[in-house]
């Protein structure tokens, strides 16, 4: 009988599963805390739970991680994991460290249904939506890789010590918890932010993304607040308001063009939801204000969208929106038909936007040597012939 995976269940679902299998209600909080605050990967790590119960849970449930098919580190310390799920599908997850913080770029789909012409992921067919578990697991894998789990609190530590001295006599592998703990960074975590900017369009997989982010935001687990989470969309207008109301995370819009004619070409979803409608949805975004501005991403494509006139039109369009602009030098991939705007052009464009009162940093390219930069992600997952995509 295959074991029931617990990762990716909402708290309510976890409680229902535990109670259904004869565990006390209060175990929910403990199990949740062990999985999401301490990063337990096996039930014997859960030292505040009796040995008998640990064993029973181990027989019934699974909290195993997906496989790491690749783990690459760039010369600039950007890190990329190729995460492989049980069905063999793979996605990429990228960690971008900065001085005193770090963002994890999480994927929402295997491939993408949209085919933005400048994006490597867009050349893949959509293979499948990621489940909430697949999304949460990317964060767990990153915390493992960075060695950033919370240490168990005092009571838990004593119980753990008792448990481990017993466990060490019978089963040496349980000692691994200590080794893992020895490398934890305590409260000085590097993984402080989440950006839903990996492979896929998160608002075309909203239910799973919402469930995963709710787990990630839970204060008794991974505990990354909505203010430190940014969801990037190519402009799925009908889902934007719901996202703001239900999740309240920061919003990023992949704008990339200021005229519908050009945006239709670069971001084909624009034919369905044109610029005017998209910006209307931004004006109504419930979680935006002057302190929490909407980020407008603008990929700099030489002679395509990078003129002074484009910059001026951008400022005009953003009027009345609490906005900031992120200029992204286009990252090349084999087979693409674009070139990156020159440094001079990027700066001239940035100056116009900046002078109009919008912050407009040019995003530093990170992890290019390991193909981890924006828009370079692509896995070799392919939809099997004749297989239907469940959306
Ligand atoms: N599907 C979502 C989120 C993933 S893409 C979206 O489109 O917003 C994350 C960002 O990288 C988007 O702004 C996307 O337009 C940008 N991007 C895609 N390909 C790129 C490339 N080759 N160079 C630079 N940015 C790119
Ligand atoms: Fe999909 Fe975003 Fe890439 Fe467009 S830019 S193809 S929406 S991942």
Coordinates of N, CA and C in Angstrom, one line a residue, residues 62 74 81:
X62 N 3.9 9.5 4.4 CA 5.2 9.8 3.8 C 5.5 11.3 4.0
X74 N 26.4 28.7 -9.1 CA 27.1 29.7 -10.0 C 28.3 30.3 -9.4
X81 N 18.4 24.1 -8.3 CA 18.2 22.7 -8.1 C 17.2 22.3 -9.3

